[in-house]
């Protein structure tokens, strides 16, 4: 009987291995999705700050501006491409 019990343990042990691997794959996928959501939230935050700053430079009153101010005070470090000139400058194509 002990051989049968050992065989059951062995089968259950190997059966748990694919289940554990599947769990790790699901966890990795969830983490990737979380990173994508965080990156999109940062992109939207930066776009809102850029819009607010561009409209401020154009003299639009704060109560009618779109976007939002840098209320987290992170745009200088976290938003790529944010410059003193902002996004209201036109870039002309050169041939």
mmCIF file with all atom_site columns, C-alpha atoms in Angstrom:
data_model
loop_
_atom_site.group_PDB
_atom_site.id
_atom_site.type_symbol
_atom_site.label_atom_id
_atom_site.label_alt_id
_atom_site.label_comp_id
_atom_site.label_asym_id
_atom_site.label_entity_id
_atom_site.label_seq_id
_atom_site.pdbx_PDB_ins_code
_atom_site.Cartn_x
_atom_site.Cartn_y
_atom_site.Cartn_z
_atom_site.occupancy
_atom_site.B_iso_or_equiv
_atom_site.pdbx_formal_charge
_atom_site.auth_seq_id
_atom_site.auth_comp_id
_atom_site.auth_asym_id
_atom_site.auth_atom_id
_atom_site.pdbx_PDB_model_num
ATOM 1  C CA . UNK A 1 1  ? 0.000   0.000  0.000   1.00 0.00 ? 1  UNK A CA 1
ATOM 2  C CA . UNK A 1 2  ? 2.853   2.393  0.653   1.00 0.00 ? 2  UNK A CA 1
ATOM 3  C CA . UNK A 1 3  ? 3.941   2.124  -2.991  1.00 0.00 ? 3  UNK A CA 1
ATOM 4  C CA . UNK A 1 4  ? 0.464   3.205  -4.108  1.00 0.00 ? 4  UNK A CA 1
ATOM 5  C CA . UNK A 1 5  ? 0.504   6.116  -1.669  1.00 0.00 ? 5  UNK A CA 1
ATOM 6  C CA . UNK A 1 6  ? 3.936   7.158  -2.906  1.00 0.00 ? 6  UNK A CA 1
ATOM 7  C CA . UNK A 1 7  ? 2.698   6.960  -6.490  1.00 0.00 ? 7  UNK A CA 1
ATOM 8  C CA . UNK A 1 8  ? -0.304  9.155  -5.656  1.00 0.00 ? 8  UNK A CA 1
ATOM 9  C CA . UNK A 1 9  ? 1.980   11.717 -4.039  1.00 0.00 ? 9  UNK A CA 1
ATOM 10 C CA . UNK A 1 10 ? 4.259   11.684 -7.060  1.00 0.00 ? 10 UNK A CA 1
ATOM 11 C CA . UNK A 1 11 ? 1.350   12.141 -9.481  1.00 0.00 ? 11 UNK A CA 1
ATOM 12 C CA . UNK A 1 12 ? -0.142  14.944 -7.381  1.00 0.00 ? 12 UNK A CA 1
ATOM 13 C CA . UNK A 1 13 ? 3.270   16.608 -7.135  1.00 0.00 ? 13 UNK A CA 1
ATOM 14 C CA . UNK A 1 14 ? 3.765   16.593 -10.886 1.00 0.00 ? 14 UNK A CA 1
ATOM 15 C CA . UNK A 1 15 ? 0.153   17.678 -11.373 1.00 0.00 ? 15 UNK A CA 1
ATOM 16 C CA . UNK A 1 16 ? 0.759   20.720 -9.191  1.00 0.00 ? 16 UNK A CA 1
ATOM 17 C CA . UNK A 1 17 ? 3.760   21.795 -11.274 1.00 0.00 ? 17 UNK A CA 1
ATOM 18 C CA . UNK A 1 18 ? 1.780   22.823 -14.406 1.00 0.00 ? 18 UNK A CA 1
ATOM 19 C CA . UNK A 1 19 ? -0.770  24.523 -12.166 1.00 0.00 ? 19 UNK A CA 1
ATOM 20 C CA . UNK A 1 20 ? 1.980   26.530 -10.466 1.00 0.00 ? 20 UNK A CA 1
ATOM 21 C CA . UNK A 1 21 ? 3.469   27.460 -13.863 1.00 0.00 ? 21 UNK A CA 1
ATOM 22 C CA . UNK A 1 22 ? 0.073   28.615 -15.092 1.00 0.00 ? 22 UNK A CA 1
ATOM 23 C CA . UNK A 1 23 ? -0.310  30.725 -11.955 1.00 0.00 ? 23 UNK A CA 1
ATOM 24 C CA . UNK A 1 24 ? 3.058   32.377 -12.561 1.00 0.00 ? 24 UNK A CA 1
ATOM 25 C CA . UNK A 1 25 ? 2.110   33.150 -16.164 1.00 0.00 ? 25 UNK A CA 1
ATOM 26 C CA . UNK A 1 26 ? -1.144  34.763 -15.036 1.00 0.00 ? 26 UNK A CA 1
ATOM 27 C CA . UNK A 1 27 ? 0.731   36.810 -12.428 1.00 0.00 ? 27 UNK A CA 1
ATOM 28 C CA . UNK A 1 28 ? 3.273   37.984 -15.019 1.00 0.00 ? 28 UNK A CA 1
ATOM 29 C CA . UNK A 1 29 ? 0.456   39.007 -17.377 1.00 0.00 ? 29 UNK A CA 1
ATOM 30 C CA . UNK A 1 30 ? -1.305  40.978 -14.631 1.00 0.00 ? 30 UNK A CA 1
ATOM 31 C CA . UNK A 1 31 ? 1.932   42.799 -13.780 1.00 0.00 ? 31 UNK A CA 1
ATOM 32 C CA . UNK A 1 32 ? 2.462   43.698 -17.442 1.00 0.00 ? 32 UNK A CA 1
ATOM 33 C CA . UNK A 1 33 ? -1.083  45.048 -17.647 1.00 0.00 ? 33 UNK A CA 1
ATOM 34 C CA . UNK A 1 34 ? -0.510  47.113 -14.494 1.00 0.00 ? 34 UNK A CA 1
ATOM 35 C CA . UNK A 1 35 ? 2.635   48.626 -16.030 1.00 0.00 ? 35 UNK A CA 1
ATOM 36 C CA . UNK A 1 36 ? 0.745   49.491 -19.224 1.00 0.00 ? 36 UNK A CA 1
ATOM 37 C CA . UNK A 1 37 ? -2.047  51.157 -17.237 1.00 0.00 ? 37 UNK A CA 1
ATOM 38 C CA . UNK A 1 38 ? 0.459   53.158 -15.171 1.00 0.00 ? 38 UNK A CA 1
ATOM 39 C CA . UNK A 1 39 ? 2.275   54.294 -18.329 1.00 0.00 ? 39 UNK A CA 1
ATOM 40 C CA . UNK A 1 40 ? -1.009  55.399 -19.936 1.00 0.00 ? 40 UNK A CA 1
ATOM 41 C CA . UNK A 1 41 ? -2.027  57.287 -16.789 1.00 0.00 ? 41 UNK A CA 1
ATOM 42 C CA . UNK A 1 42 ? 1.319   59.098 -16.801 1.00 0.00 ? 42 UNK A CA 1
ATOM 43 C CA . UNK A 1 43 ? 0.939   59.924 -20.505 1.00 0.00 ? 43 UNK A CA 1
ATOM 44 C CA . UNK A 1 44 ? -2.525  61.389 -19.884 1.00 0.00 ? 44 UNK A CA 1
ATOM 45 C CA . UNK A 1 45 ? -1.272  63.376 -16.885 1.00 0.00 ? 45 UNK A CA 1
ATOM 46 C CA . UNK A 1 46 ? 1.595   64.814 -18.936 1.00 0.00 ? 46 UNK A CA 1
ATOM 47 C CA . UNK A 1 47 ? -0.736  65.686 -21.824 1.00 0.00 ? 47 UNK A CA 1
ATOM 48 C CA . UNK A 1 48 ? -3.062  67.529 -19.446 1.00 0.00 ? 48 UNK A CA 1
ATOM 49 C CA . UNK A 1 49 ? -0.175  69.498 -17.921 1.00 0.00 ? 49 UNK A CA 1
ATOM 50 C CA . UNK A 1 50 ? 1.216   70.351 -21.366 1.00 0.00 ? 50 UNK A CA 1
ATOM 51 C CA . UNK A 1 51 ? -2.189  71.609 -22.513 1.00 0.00 ? 51 UNK A CA 1
ATOM 52 C CA . UNK A 1 52 ? -2.598  73.712 -19.356 1.00 0.00 ? 52 UNK A CA 1
ATOM 53 C CA . UNK A 1 53 ? 0.858   75.258 -19.747 1.00 0.00 ? 53 UNK A CA 1
ATOM 54 C CA . UNK A 1 54 ? 0.378   75.984 -23.452 1.00 0.00 ? 54 UNK A CA 1
ATOM 55 C CA . UNK A 1 55 ? -2.926  77.731 -22.806 1.00 0.00 ? 55 UNK A CA 1
ATOM 56 C CA . UNK A 1 56 ? -1.364  79.693 -19.941 1.00 0.00 ? 56 UNK A CA 1
ATOM 57 C CA . UNK A 1 57 ? 1.344   80.979 -22.307 1.00 0.00 ? 57 UNK A CA 1
ATOM 58 C CA . UNK A 1 58 ? -1.377  82.040 -24.734 1.00 0.00 ? 58 UNK A CA 1
ATOM 59 C CA . UNK A 1 59 ? -2.999  84.083 -21.988 1.00 0.00 ? 59 UNK A CA 1
ATOM 60 C CA . UNK A 1 60 ? -6.126  81.984 -21.533 1.00 0.00 ? 60 UNK A CA 1
ATOM 61 C CA . UNK A 1 61 ? -7.699  82.546 -18.118 1.00 0.00 ? 61 UNK A CA 1
ATOM 62 C CA . UNK A 1 62 ? -7.313  79.617 -15.683 1.00 0.00 ? 62 UNK A CA 1
ATOM 63 C CA . UNK A 1 63 ? -11.056 79.155 -15.266 1.00 0.00 ? 63 UNK A CA 1
ATOM 64 C CA . UNK A 1 64 ? -11.545 78.387 -18.975 1.00 0.00 ? 64 UNK A CA 1
ATOM 65 C CA . UNK A 1 65 ? -8.339  76.424 -19.701 1.00 0.00 ? 65 UNK A CA 1
ATOM 66 C CA . UNK A 1 66 ? -8.457  72.765 -20.574 1.00 0.00 ? 66 UNK A CA 1
ATOM 67 C CA . UNK A 1 67 ? -6.017  70.266 -19.157 1.00 0.00 ? 67 UNK A CA 1
ATOM 68 C CA . UNK A 1 68 ? -4.845  70.719 -15.584 1.00 0.00 ? 68 UNK A CA 1
ATOM 69 C CA . UNK A 1 69 ? -1.969  72.271 -13.657 1.00 0.00 ? 69 UNK A CA 1
ATOM 70 C CA . UNK A 1 70 ? 0.947   70.155 -12.457 1.00 0.00 ? 70 UNK A CA 1
ATOM 71 C CA . UNK A 1 71 ? -0.796  69.468 -9.154  1.00 0.00 ? 71 UNK A CA 1
ATOM 72 C CA . UNK A 1 72 ? 1.541   66.548 -8.336  1.00 0.00 ? 72 UNK A CA 1
ATOM 73 C CA . UNK A 1 73 ? 4.613   68.686 -9.120  1.00 0.00 ? 73 UNK A CA 1
ATOM 74 C CA . UNK A 1 74 ? 6.195   65.879 -11.146 1.00 0.00 ? 74 UNK A CA 1
ATOM 75 C CA . UNK A 1 75 ? 6.004   67.082 -14.749 1.00 0.00 ? 75 UNK A CA 1
ATOM 76 C CA . UNK A 1 76 ? 9.614   68.292 -14.933 1.00 0.00 ? 76 UNK A CA 1
ATOM 77 C CA . UNK A 1 77 ? 10.963  64.875 -13.952 1.00 0.00 ? 77 UNK A CA 1
ATOM 78 C CA . UNK A 1 78 ? 8.274   62.492 -15.204 1.00 0.00 ? 78 UNK A CA 1
ATOM 79 C CA . UNK A 1 79 ? 7.031   63.969 -18.463 1.00 0.00 ? 79 UNK A CA 1
ATOM 80 C CA . UNK A 1 80 ? 9.382   63.455 -21.401 1.00 0.00 ? 80 UNK A CA 1
ATOM 81 C CA . UNK A 1 81 ? 9.552   66.336 -23.823 1.00 0.00 ? 81 UNK A CA 1
ATOM 82 C CA . UNK A 1 82 ? 8.306   68.975 -21.409 1.00 0.00 ? 82 UNK A CA 1
ATOM 83 C CA . UNK A 1 83 ? 10.354  72.056 -22.137 1.00 0.00 ? 83 UNK A CA 1
ATOM 84 C CA . UNK A 1 84 ? 10.274  75.729 -21.342 1.00 0.00 ? 84 UNK A CA 1
ATOM 85 C CA . UNK A 1 85 ? 8.962   76.382 -24.860 1.00 0.00 ? 85 UNK A CA 1
ATOM 86 C CA . UNK A 1 86 ? 6.107   73.929 -24.461 1.00 0.00 ? 86 UNK A CA 1
ATOM 87 C CA . UNK A 1 87 ? 3.901   72.328 -27.070 1.00 0.00 ? 87 UNK A CA 1
ATOM 88 C CA . UNK A 1 88 ? 2.463   75.498 -28.553 1.00 0.00 ? 88 UNK A CA 1
ATOM 89 C CA . UNK A 1 89 ? 5.493   76.005 -30.805 1.00 0.00 ? 89 UNK A CA 1
ATOM 90 C CA . UNK A 1 90 ? 5.075   74.941 -34.414 1.00 0.00 ? 90 UNK A CA 1
ATOM 91 C CA . UNK A 1 91 ? 7.670   72.720 -35.929 1.00 0.00 ? 91 UNK A CA 1
ATOM 92 C CA . UNK A 1 92 ? 8.161   73.251 -39.623 1.00 0.00 ? 92 UNK A CA 1
ATOM 93 C CA . UNK A 1 93 ? 9.218   70.449 -41.888 1.00 0.00 ? 93 UNK A CA 1
ATOM 94 C CA . UNK A 1 94 ? 12.366  71.006 -43.868 1.00 0.00 ? 94 UNK A CA 1
ATOM 95 C CA . UNK A 1 95 ? 13.017  69.579 -47.309 1.00 0.00 ? 95 UNK A CA 1
#
